[in-house]
Amino acid sequence: MSKSPQDVLSQIKDEGIELIDLKFTDIHGKWQHLTLTSDMIEEDSFTEGLAFDGSSIRGWKAINASDMSMVPDASTAWIDPFYKHKTLSMICSIQEPRSGEPYDRCPRALAQKALKYLDSTGIADTAFFGPEPEFFLFDDVRYDSKEGEKILIAKKGYFGDRLVDMATRYKADVSVIEKPWGESFSYEEIKYEIETKKPAIFAIVHAETSSGVLQPLDGIGDVCRKNNCLFLVDAVTSLGALELLIDEWKIDLAYSCSQKGLSCPPGLSPFTMNNRAEEKLSSRKTKVPNWYLDLSLLNKYWGSDRVYHHTAPVNMNFAIREGLRLIANEGLENVWNRHNTNAKKLWNGLESLGMELHVSEDYRLPTLTTVKIPPAVDGDGFRNHLLRNFGIEIGNGLGELSGKVWRIGLMGFNSSEENVDRLLNLFDTELKKYSIFESSTF
């Protein structure tokens, strides 16, 4: 039986350890994340990652792996290096786990549970963390038993182009509808194309960061279902920052990343697929050509079967769980409001300086603003000046917008009023140094 938090505290008192701080964080009413802080913790015990298999509570070795585990047969403690005092984090059960569920306590599963907090944004039935999910979506969902199955892709920027490129490489029958970079598709345009072309999959980018467009998605899922079509969405720069209602909008598959709205290091990709998508995957008559990116295998690895597939990046799972915890603490709607408010402040400030924004406000992307580089301004020179002298990096335009716009990101932790004020002040005082005009107002 796993030790309860009360058992652990009792054992600590028996050892005479003085605690500086103690915190419990409930995890879905089943497990508790216990954080202990004490100067008496032996830091040397953690040099290579500690398994709970010893006898000294001062070294935090008193809890046997059989009593409590974060992964099957082993449990790891870690010290937080950012605190003055030594801090130990561990997982305690508050009730007996159900049979066959030891994986519930591993860092990856805990991160997966935390991701479920975004249910109101829509992470629905299943969620995986893997290497860029867009690379295996087409490979998994496209199924070979029907010749001529179509994928319809709506592209309006660089990342729409990338979807087309990937689908084409898998030799899918790709149909493309296109908008100029800086415009969005209307519901009526998409509805007509789906009803006319009858694709098996319709794919679109929600937040197109190459052009700064936020694509409206409401109603498209209904059209897809009426036409027996899967709805696939690139949510890389919207998850965790903007309203994303996977279930309400009837999105069948979606993928994102860890480094944008979730404010984590790059390398993990939240991914969801619902029952409709899973049924299509299971109906394949042949194996997925790419073993590493085979979702049917990954599903067994992630699920209760725990069939080995690859070694997961454990530290990254801890990182993404922390990012999700911060979102939960702030509140999801508060996060959305913060991004929208700071984006509007940036937009208004740039326009007050005489700058022209590339996208109409009706479908302007709050997490990534594209502003036109004024004539007679050295765009690269100004960008490099901000980076070298002020530590601020704004992006050049991608693709056909290269050299025409700057791309300013406000996403995750970076989306703050202070950052907006600082950038606007630098535009006001520094831009004139890279212009033939005496003032930075154009």
CSV table of C-alpha atoms in Angstrom, one decimal:
chain,number,residue,atom,x,y,z
A,1,MET,CA,0.0,0.0,0.0
A,2,SER,CA,1.3,3.5,-0.9
A,3,LYS,CA,2.1,5.7,2.0
A,4,SER,CA,-0.3,8.6,2.6
A,5,PRO,CA,0.9,12.2,3.3
A,6,GLN,CA,0.0,11.6,6.9
A,7,ASP,CA,2.2,8.5,7.1
A,8,VAL,CA,5.1,10.5,5.6
A,9,LEU,CA,4.7,13.4,8.0
A,10,SER,CA,4.6,11.0,11.0
A,11,GLN,CA,7.8,9.4,9.8
A,12,ILE,CA,9.4,12.8,9.4
A,13,LYS,CA,8.5,13.7,13.0
A,14,ASP,CA,9.9,10.5,14.3
A,15,GLU,CA,13.3,11.4,12.6
A,16,GLY,CA,13.2,14.9,14.3
A,17,ILE,CA,13.4,16.8,11.0
A,18,GLU,CA,12.5,20.5,11.2
A,19,LEU,CA,10.4,21.6,8.1
A,20,ILE,CA,10.7,25.1,6.8
A,21,ASP,CA,7.8,24.6,4.4
A,22,LEU,CA,5.3,21.9,3.4
A,23,LYS,CA,2.8,22.0,0.5
A,24,PHE,CA,0.2,19.6,-0.8
A,25,THR,CA,-1.2,20.0,-4.3
A,26,ASP,CA,-4.2,17.8,-5.1
A,27,ILE,CA,-4.1,15.8,-8.4
A,28,HIS,CA,-7.6,14.8,-9.4
A,29,GLY,CA,-8.5,13.7,-5.9
A,30,LYS,CA,-6.3,10.7,-6.1
A,31,TRP,CA,-2.7,11.7,-5.7
A,32,GLN,CA,-1.1,14.5,-3.8
A,33,HIS,CA,2.1,16.3,-4.9
A,34,LEU,CA,4.0,16.8,-1.6
A,35,THR,CA,6.7,19.5,-1.4
A,36,LEU,CA,9.0,19.4,1.6
A,37,THR,CA,11.6,22.1,2.4
A,38,SER,CA,14.2,21.7,5.1
A,39,ASP,CA,17.9,22.5,5.6
A,40,MET,CA,18.3,19.0,7.0
A,41,ILE,CA,17.8,17.3,3.6
A,42,GLU,CA,21.1,15.8,2.5
A,43,GLU,CA,21.7,17.4,-0.9
A,44,ASP,CA,24.4,14.8,-1.8
A,45,SER,CA,21.7,12.2,-1.8
A,46,PHE,CA,20.4,13.6,-5.0
A,47,THR,CA,23.5,13.8,-7.2
A,48,GLU,CA,22.3,11.1,-9.6
A,49,GLY,CA,18.6,10.9,-8.8
A,50,LEU,CA,17.4,9.1,-5.7
A,51,ALA,CA,15.4,5.9,-5.5
A,52,PHE,CA,13.4,5.5,-2.3
A,53,ASP,CA,15.1,2.2,-1.2
A,54,GLY,CA,17.2,3.1,1.8
A,55,SER,CA,16.6,3.6,5.5
A,56,SER,CA,17.5,7.2,6.4
A,57,ILE,CA,14.6,9.7,6.3
A,58,ARG,CA,17.3,12.4,6.5
A,59,GLY,CA,18.5,11.3,3.1
A,60,TRP,CA,14.9,10.7,2.0
A,61,LYS,CA,15.5,7.0,1.5
A,62,ALA,CA,13.0,5.7,3.9
A,63,ILE,CA,10.1,5.2,1.5
A,64,ASN,CA,10.4,2.0,-0.4
A,65,ALA,CA,9.8,1.9,-4.1
A,66,SER,CA,7.2,-0.8,-3.5
A,67,ASP,CA,5.3,1.6,-1.2
A,68,MET,CA,5.3,4.6,-3.5
A,69,SER,CA,6.4,5.0,-7.1
A,70,MET,CA,6.2,7.7,-9.7
A,71,VAL,CA,7.1,5.1,-12.4
A,72,PRO,CA,6.7,1.4,-12.1
A,73,ASP,CA,9.3,-0.2,-9.7
A,74,ALA,CA,11.2,3.1,-9.0
A,75,SER,CA,10.5,6.5,-7.6
A,76,THR,CA,12.6,9.6,-8.1
A,77,ALA,CA,13.0,12.6,-5.8
A,78,TRP,CA,14.5,15.9,-7.0
A,79,ILE,CA,15.8,19.1,-5.4
A,80,ASP,CA,14.6,22.5,-6.7
A,81,PRO,CA,17.8,24.4,-7.3
A,82,PHE,CA,16.0,27.8,-7.4
A,83,TYR,CA,15.2,27.8,-3.7
A,84,LYS,CA,17.6,28.8,-0.9
A,85,HIS,CA,16.6,25.8,1.2
A,86,LYS,CA,16.7,22.3,0.0
A,87,THR,CA,13.3,21.2,-1.4
A,88,LEU,CA,12.1,17.6,-2.0
A,89,SER,CA,9.2,16.9,-4.3
A,90,MET,CA,7.4,13.6,-4.3
A,91,ILE,CA,4.0,12.0,-5.0
A,92,CYS,CA,1.8,10.5,-2.2
A,93,SER,CA,-1.4,8.6,-2.7
A,94,ILE,CA,-4.5,9.6,-0.8
A,95,GLN,CA,-6.4,6.5,-1.7
A,96,GLU,CA,-5.6,3.0,-3.0
A,97,PRO,CA,-4.9,3.1,-6.8
A,98,ARG,CA,-7.0,0.9,-9.0
A,99,SER,CA,-5.4,-2.2,-10.3
A,100,GLY,CA,-3.3,-1.8,-13.4
A,101,GLU,CA,-2.7,1.9,-13.0
A,102,PRO,CA,0.8,2.4,-11.7
A,103,TYR,CA,1.7,4.5,-14.7
A,104,ASP,CA,-0.7,7.2,-13.3
A,105,ARG,CA,2.1,8.4,-11.1
A,106,CYS,CA,4.8,8.9,-13.7
A,107,PRO,CA,5.7,12.5,-14.6
A,108,ARG,CA,4.4,12.1,-18.2
A,109,ALA,CA,1.0,10.9,-16.9
A,110,LEU,CA,0.8,13.7,-14.4
A,111,ALA,CA,1.5,16.2,-17.2
A,112,GLN,CA,-1.2,14.5,-19.2
A,113,LYS,CA,-3.6,14.9,-16.4
A,114,ALA,CA,-2.7,18.6,-16.0
A,115,LEU,CA,-3.3,19.0,-19.8
A,116,LYS,CA,-6.8,17.8,-19.2
A,117,TYR,CA,-7.4,21.1,-17.4
A,118,LEU,CA,-7.5,22.6,-20.8
A,119,ASP,CA,-10.7,20.6,-21.5
A,120,SER,CA,-12.6,23.9,-21.7
A,121,THR,CA,-10.2,24.7,-24.6
A,122,GLY,CA,-10.8,21.2,-25.8
A,123,ILE,CA,-8.1,18.6,-25.2
A,124,ALA,CA,-10.6,15.8,-25.4
A,125,ASP,CA,-10.2,12.0,-25.5
A,126,THR,CA,-6.5,11.3,-25.8
A,127,ALA,CA,-3.3,13.4,-25.6
A,128,PHE,CA,0.2,12.4,-26.5
A,129,PHE,CA,3.5,14.2,-26.2
A,130,GLY,CA,5.8,13.4,-29.0
A,131,PRO,CA,8.1,14.8,-31.6
A,132,GLU,CA,6.1,17.4,-33.7
A,133,PRO,CA,2.8,15.6,-34.2
A,134,GLU,CA,2.1,17.2,-37.6
A,135,PHE,CA,4.8,14.8,-39.0
A,136,PHE,CA,2.7,11.7,-38.3
A,137,LEU,CA,-0.9,13.0,-38.6
A,138,PHE,CA,-1.2,12.4,-42.3
A,139,ASP,CA,0.7,9.1,-42.1
A,140,ASP,CA,-1.6,7.7,-39.4
A,141,VAL,CA,-5.0,9.0,-40.5
A,142,ARG,CA,-4.6,8.5,-44.3
A,143,TYR,CA,-5.6,4.9,-44.9
A,144,ASP,CA,-4.7,2.9,-48.0
A,145,SER,CA,-7.7,0.8,-48.6
A,146,LYS,CA,-9.5,3.5,-50.6
A,147,GLU,CA,-7.8,4.9,-53.6
A,148,GLY,CA,-8.1,8.6,-54.3
A,149,GLU,CA,-8.9,9.7,-50.8
A,150,LYS,CA,-8.5,13.4,-50.6
A,151,ILE,CA,-7.0,15.8,-48.1
A,152,LEU,CA,-8.2,19.4,-48.5
A,153,ILE,CA,-5.8,22.0,-47.0
A,154,ALA,CA,-6.6,25.7,-46.6
A,155,LYS,CA,-3.4,27.6,-46.7
A,156,LYS,CA,-2.9,31.3,-46.0
A,157,GLY,CA,0.8,31.4,-44.9
A,158,TYR,CA,4.0,29.5,-44.4
A,159,PHE,CA,2.6,26.9,-42.1
A,160,GLY,CA,-0.2,26.1,-44.4
A,161,ASP,CA,2.4,25.6,-47.1
A,162,ARG,CA,4.2,23.2,-44.7
A,163,LEU,CA,1.0,21.1,-44.3
A,164,VAL,CA,0.7,20.9,-48.1
A,165,ASP,CA,4.3,19.8,-48.4
A,166,MET,CA,4.0,17.1,-45.7
A,167,ALA,CA,0.8,15.7,-47.1
A,168,THR,CA,2.2,15.6,-50.6
A,169,ARG,CA,5.3,13.7,-49.4
A,170,TYR,CA,3.0,11.0,-48.1
A,171,LYS,CA,1.5,10.8,-51.6
A,172,ALA,CA,-1.9,11.9,-50.5
A,173,ASP,CA,-4.3,13.3,-53.1
A,174,VAL,CA,-4.0,16.9,-51.9
A,175,SER,CA,-6.4,19.7,-52.8
A,176,VAL,CA,-5.5,23.2,-51.8
A,177,ILE,CA,-7.5,26.4,-51.4
A,178,GLU,CA,-5.5,29.5,-50.8
A,179,LYS,CA,-5.7,33.1,-49.5
A,180,PRO,CA,-3.2,35.9,-49.6
A,181,TRP,CA,-0.9,36.1,-46.6
A,182,GLY,CA,-2.8,38.4,-44.2
A,183,GLU,CA,-6.3,37.2,-45.0
A,184,SER,CA,-8.5,34.5,-43.5
A,185,PHE,CA,-11.1,32.1,-45.0
A,186,SER,CA,-14.8,32.7,-44.5
A,187,TYR,CA,-17.1,30.0,-43.2
A,188,GLU,CA,-18.9,30.0,-46.5
A,189,GLU,CA,-15.7,29.5,-48.6
A,190,ILE,CA,-14.7,26.5,-46.5
A,191,LYS,CA,-18.2,25.0,-46.5
A,192,TYR,CA,-18.4,25.2,-50.3
A,193,GLU,CA,-15.0,23.6,-50.8
A,194,ILE,CA,-15.7,20.7,-48.4
A,195,GLU,CA,-19.1,20.0,-49.9
A,196,THR,CA,-17.7,20.2,-53.5
A,197,LYS,CA,-14.4,18.3,-53.1
A,198,LYS,CA,-15.6,15.8,-50.5
A,199,PRO,CA,-12.2,15.3,-48.8
A,200,ALA,CA,-11.5,12.6,-46.2
A,201,ILE,CA,-9.6,15.2,-44.1
A,202,PHE,CA,-9.8,19.0,-44.0
A,203,ALA,CA,-6.7,20.7,-42.4
A,204,ILE,CA,-6.2,24.3,-41.5
A,205,VAL,CA,-3.9,26.4,-39.3
A,206,HIS,CA,-5.7,28.2,-36.4
A,207,ALA,CA,-3.0,30.8,-35.6
A,208,GLU,CA,-0.9,31.5,-38.7
A,209,THR,CA,2.2,33.2,-37.3
A,210,SER,CA,3.8,33.8,-40.7
A,211,SER,CA,1.1,36.3,-41.5
A,212,GLY,CA,-0.5,37.2,-38.1
A,213,VAL,CA,-3.9,35.8,-38.9
A,214,LEU,CA,-6.3,34.1,-36.4
A,215,GLN,CA,-8.6,31.8,-38.4
A,216,PRO,CA,-12.2,31.5,-37.2
A,217,LEU,CA,-13.1,27.9,-36.7
A,218,ASP,CA,-16.7,27.8,-35.4
A,219,GLY,CA,-19.1,25.8,-37.6
A,220,ILE,CA,-16.5,24.1,-39.7
A,221,GLY,CA,-16.6,20.9,-37.6
A,222,ASP,CA,-20.3,20.6,-38.3
A,223,VAL,CA,-19.7,20.8,-42.0
A,224,CYS,CA,-17.0,18.2,-41.8
A,225,ARG,CA,-19.2,15.8,-39.9
A,226,LYS,CA,-22.1,16.2,-42.4
A,227,ASN,CA,-19.7,15.3,-45.2
A,228,ASN,CA,-17.9,12.4,-43.5
A,229,CYS,CA,-14.6,14.4,-43.2
A,230,LEU,CA,-12.1,14.6,-40.4
A,231,PHE,CA,-11.3,18.1,-39.1
A,232,LEU,CA,-7.6,18.6,-38.4
A,233,VAL,CA,-6.3,21.8,-36.8
A,234,ASP,CA,-2.7,23.2,-36.3
A,235,ALA,CA,-3.0,24.9,-32.8
A,236,VAL,CA,0.7,25.5,-32.3
A,237,THR,CA,0.3,29.2,-31.3
A,238,SER,CA,-3.2,29.2,-29.9
A,239,LEU,CA,-3.2,26.4,-27.2
A,240,GLY,CA,-2.8,27.9,-23.7
A,241,ALA,CA,-3.0,31.5,-25.0
A,242,LEU,CA,-6.2,31.9,-27.0
A,243,GLU,CA,-9.7,30.4,-26.9
A,244,LEU,CA,-9.6,26.9,-28.4
A,245,LEU,CA,-12.7,24.9,-28.1
A,246,ILE,CA,-11.9,21.5,-29.5
A,247,ASP,CA,-15.1,19.7,-28.5
A,248,GLU,CA,-17.5,22.6,-29.1
A,249,TRP,CA,-16.0,23.2,-32.5
A,250,LYS,CA,-16.0,19.5,-33.3
A,251,ILE,CA,-12.3,19.3,-34.1
A,252,ASP,CA,-11.2,15.7,-34.6
A,253,LEU,CA,-7.4,16.1,-34.5
A,254,ALA,CA,-5.2,18.9,-33.2
A,255,TYR,CA,-1.6,19.4,-32.3
A,256,SER,CA,0.4,22.1,-30.6
A,257,CYS,CA,3.8,22.7,-29.0
A,258,SER,CA,5.3,23.3,-25.6
A,259,GLN,CA,7.3,26.5,-26.3
A,260,LYS,CA,4.6,29.1,-27.1
A,261,GLY,CA,1.4,29.5,-25.1
A,262,LEU,CA,2.6,26.9,-22.5
A,263,SER,CA,5.9,28.8,-21.9
A,264,CYS,CA,8.0,25.7,-21.8
A,265,PRO,CA,11.2,24.6,-23.6
A,266,PRO,CA,10.6,23.3,-27.1
A,267,GLY,CA,10.6,19.6,-27.7
A,268,LEU,CA,7.1,18.3,-26.7
A,269,SER,CA,3.9,18.5,-28.6
A,270,PRO,CA,0.4,18.1,-27.0
A,271,PHE,CA,-1.8,16.2,-29.4
A,272,THR,CA,-5.5,15.1,-29.3
A,273,MET,CA,-7.6,12.8,-31.4
A,274,ASN,CA,-11.2,11.9,-30.8
A,275,ASN,CA,-13.1,8.6,-31.4
A,276,ARG,CA,-13.8,9.5,-35.1
A,277,ALA,CA,-10.1,9.8,-35.8
A,278,GLU,CA,-9.2,6.7,-33.8
A,279,GLU,CA,-11.8,4.7,-35.8
A,280,LYS,CA,-10.2,5.8,-39.0
A,281,LEU,CA,-6.8,4.9,-37.8
A,282,SER,CA,-7.9,1.4,-36.7
A,283,SER,CA,-9.5,0.8,-40.0
A,284,ARG,CA,-6.2,0.9,-41.9
A,285,LYS,CA,-5.5,-2.3,-43.9
A,286,THR,CA,-1.7,-1.9,-43.7
A,287,LYS,CA,0.8,-0.8,-41.1
A,288,VAL,CA,1.8,2.8,-40.8
A,289,PRO,CA,5.0,3.0,-42.8
A,290,ASN,CA,6.9,4.9,-40.1
A,291,TRP,CA,7.4,2.8,-37.0
A,292,TYR,CA,8.5,5.7,-34.8
A,293,LEU,CA,5.5,7.8,-35.7
A,294,ASP,CA,2.9,5.1,-35.6
A,295,LEU,CA,0.1,6.3,-33.3
A,296,SER,CA,-1.3,2.8,-32.8
A,297,LEU,CA,2.0,1.9,-31.1
A,298,LEU,CA,2.2,5.1,-29.2
A,299,ASN,CA,-1.3,4.6,-28.0
A,300,LYS,CA,-0.3,1.3,-26.4
A,301,TYR,CA,2.8,3.0,-24.9
A,302,TRP,CA,0.7,5.9,-23.4
A,303,GLY,CA,-2.3,3.8,-22.4
A,304,SER,CA,-2.6,1.4,-19.5
A,305,ASP,CA,-0.9,-1.4,-21.5
A,306,ARG,CA,2.4,0.4,-21.1
A,307,VAL,CA,4.0,-1.5,-24.0
A,308,TYR,CA,7.5,-0.1,-24.4
A,309,HIS,CA,8.0,2.1,-27.5
A,310,HIS,CA,10.7,4.7,-26.7
A,311,THR,CA,12.4,6.4,-23.7
A,312,ALA,CA,10.4,9.5,-22.9
A,313,PRO,CA,12.1,12.9,-22.1
A,314,VAL,CA,11.2,12.9,-18.4
A,315,ASN,CA,12.5,16.4,-17.6
A,316,MET,CA,10.4,17.8,-20.4
A,317,ASN,CA,7.3,16.2,-18.9
A,318,PHE,CA,8.1,17.9,-15.6
A,319,ALA,CA,8.5,21.2,-17.4
A,320,ILE,CA,5.3,21.0,-19.3
A,321,ARG,CA,3.4,20.0,-16.3
A,322,GLU,CA,4.7,23.1,-14.5
A,323,GLY,CA,3.7,25.3,-17.4
A,324,LEU,CA,0.2,23.8,-17.2
A,325,ARG,CA,0.1,24.3,-13.5
A,326,LEU,CA,0.9,28.0,-13.9
A,327,ILE,CA,-2.0,28.3,-16.4
A,328,ALA,CA,-4.3,26.6,-14.0
A,329,ASN,CA,-3.3,28.9,-11.2
A,330,GLU,CA,-3.9,32.0,-13.3
A,331,GLY,CA,-7.2,30.7,-14.7
A,332,LEU,CA,-7.8,29.9,-18.3
A,333,GLU,CA,-10.1,32.7,-19.1
A,334,ASN,CA,-7.7,35.1,-17.3
A,335,VAL,CA,-4.9,33.9,-19.6
A,336,TRP,CA,-7.0,34.5,-22.7
A,337,ASN,CA,-8.0,38.0,-21.5
A,338,ARG,CA,-4.3,38.8,-20.7
A,339,HIS,CA,-3.2,37.9,-24.2
A,340,ASN,CA,-6.0,39.8,-25.9
A,341,THR,CA,-5.6,42.9,-23.7
A,342,ASN,CA,-1.8,43.1,-24.2
A,343,ALA,CA,-2.2,42.5,-27.9
A,344,LYS,CA,-4.7,45.4,-28.2
A,345,LYS,CA,-2.4,47.6,-26.2
A,346,LEU,CA,0.5,46.8,-28.6
A,347,TRP,CA,-1.7,47.4,-31.7
A,348,ASN,CA,-3.0,50.7,-30.5
A,349,GLY,CA,0.5,51.8,-29.5
A,350,LEU,CA,2.0,50.9,-32.8
A,351,GLU,CA,-0.7,52.7,-34.7
A,352,SER,CA,-0.3,55.8,-32.5
A,353,LEU,CA,3.3,55.9,-33.7
A,354,GLY,CA,2.1,55.9,-37.3
A,355,MET,CA,2.9,52.2,-38.0
A,356,GLU,CA,0.7,50.1,-40.2
A,357,LEU,CA,-0.4,46.7,-39.2
A,358,HIS,CA,-0.5,44.0,-41.8
A,359,VAL,CA,-3.8,42.2,-40.8
A,360,SER,CA,-7.3,43.6,-40.3
A,361,GLU,CA,-8.3,43.8,-36.6
A,362,ASP,CA,-11.2,41.4,-37.4
A,363,TYR,CA,-8.9,38.4,-37.6
A,364,ARG,CA,-5.7,39.7,-36.2
A,365,LEU,CA,-3.7,37.2,-34.1
A,366,PRO,CA,-3.1,38.3,-30.5
A,367,THR,CA,-0.1,36.1,-30.0
A,368,LEU,CA,1.8,37.3,-33.1
A,369,THR,CA,1.5,40.8,-34.5
A,370,THR,CA,2.7,41.6,-38.0
A,371,VAL,CA,3.6,45.2,-38.5
A,372,LYS,CA,4.7,46.6,-41.9
A,373,ILE,CA,8.3,47.8,-42.1
A,374,PRO,CA,8.1,51.5,-43.1
A,375,PRO,CA,9.6,52.6,-46.3
A,376,ALA,CA,13.2,53.8,-46.1
A,377,VAL,CA,13.8,51.9,-42.8
A,378,ASP,CA,16.5,49.3,-42.5
A,379,GLY,CA,14.3,46.5,-41.1
A,380,ASP,CA,17.2,44.0,-40.3
A,381,GLY,CA,19.3,46.8,-38.9
A,382,PHE,CA,16.6,47.9,-36.5
A,383,ARG,CA,15.9,44.3,-35.4
A,384,ASN,CA,19.6,43.6,-34.8
A,385,HIS,CA,19.9,46.9,-32.9
A,386,LEU,CA,17.1,45.9,-30.5
A,387,LEU,CA,18.6,42.5,-30.0
A,388,ARG,CA,22.2,43.6,-29.4
A,389,ASN,CA,21.5,46.6,-27.2
A,390,PHE,CA,18.3,45.8,-25.5
A,391,GLY,CA,18.0,42.0,-25.5
A,392,ILE,CA,14.7,42.2,-27.4
A,393,GLU,CA,14.2,40.0,-30.5
A,394,ILE,CA,11.5,40.6,-33.0
A,395,GLY,CA,11.2,38.4,-36.1
A,396,ASN,CA,11.6,39.1,-39.7
A,397,GLY,CA,8.8,38.2,-42.1
A,398,LEU,CA,8.6,34.6,-43.4
A,399,GLY,CA,8.3,33.5,-47.0
A,400,GLU,CA,6.8,36.2,-49.2
A,401,LEU,CA,6.6,38.6,-46.3
A,402,SER,CA,10.3,38.5,-45.7
A,403,GLY,CA,11.7,42.0,-45.5
A,404,LYS,CA,8.1,43.5,-45.6
A,405,VAL,CA,6.9,43.0,-42.0
A,406,TRP,CA,8.3,42.5,-38.5
A,407,ARG,CA,6.7,39.7,-36.4
A,408,ILE,CA,6.2,40.6,-32.7
A,409,GLY,CA,5.3,37.7,-30.4
A,410,LEU,CA,3.3,38.1,-27.2
A,411,MET,CA,2.6,34.6,-26.0
A,412,GLY,CA,2.7,32.8,-22.7
A,413,PHE,CA,4.8,34.4,-19.9
A,414,ASN,CA,6.1,36.9,-22.4
A,415,SER,CA,2.7,38.5,-22.8
A,416,SER,CA,2.8,41.2,-20.2
A,417,GLU,CA,1.9,44.9,-20.1
A,418,GLU,CA,5.5,45.8,-19.0
A,419,ASN,CA,6.9,44.1,-22.1
A,420,VAL,CA,4.5,46.0,-24.4
A,421,ASP,CA,5.3,49.3,-22.8
A,422,ARG,CA,9.1,48.7,-23.1
A,423,LEU,CA,8.8,47.7,-26.8
A,424,LEU,CA,6.6,50.7,-27.7
A,425,ASN,CA,9.0,53.0,-26.0
A,426,LEU,CA,11.9,51.6,-28.0
A,427,PHE,CA,10.0,51.9,-31.2
A,428,ASP,CA,9.4,55.6,-30.3
A,429,THR,CA,13.0,56.4,-29.4
A,430,GLU,CA,15.1,54.1,-31.5
A,431,LEU,CA,13.3,53.5,-34.8
A,432,LYS,CA,14.2,57.0,-36.1
A,433,LYS,CA,17.9,56.0,-36.0
A,434,TYR,CA,17.2,53.6,-38.8
A,435,SER,CA,15.0,55.9,-40.9
A,436,ILE,CA,15.6,58.9,-43.2
A,437,PHE,CA,12.9,60.7,-41.1
A,438,GLU,CA,13.7,62.8,-38.1
A,439,SER,CA,10.8,61.3,-36.1
A,440,SER,CA,9.7,57.7,-35.7
A,441,THR,CA,6.2,58.7,-36.6
A,442,PHE,CA,5.4,57.8,-40.2
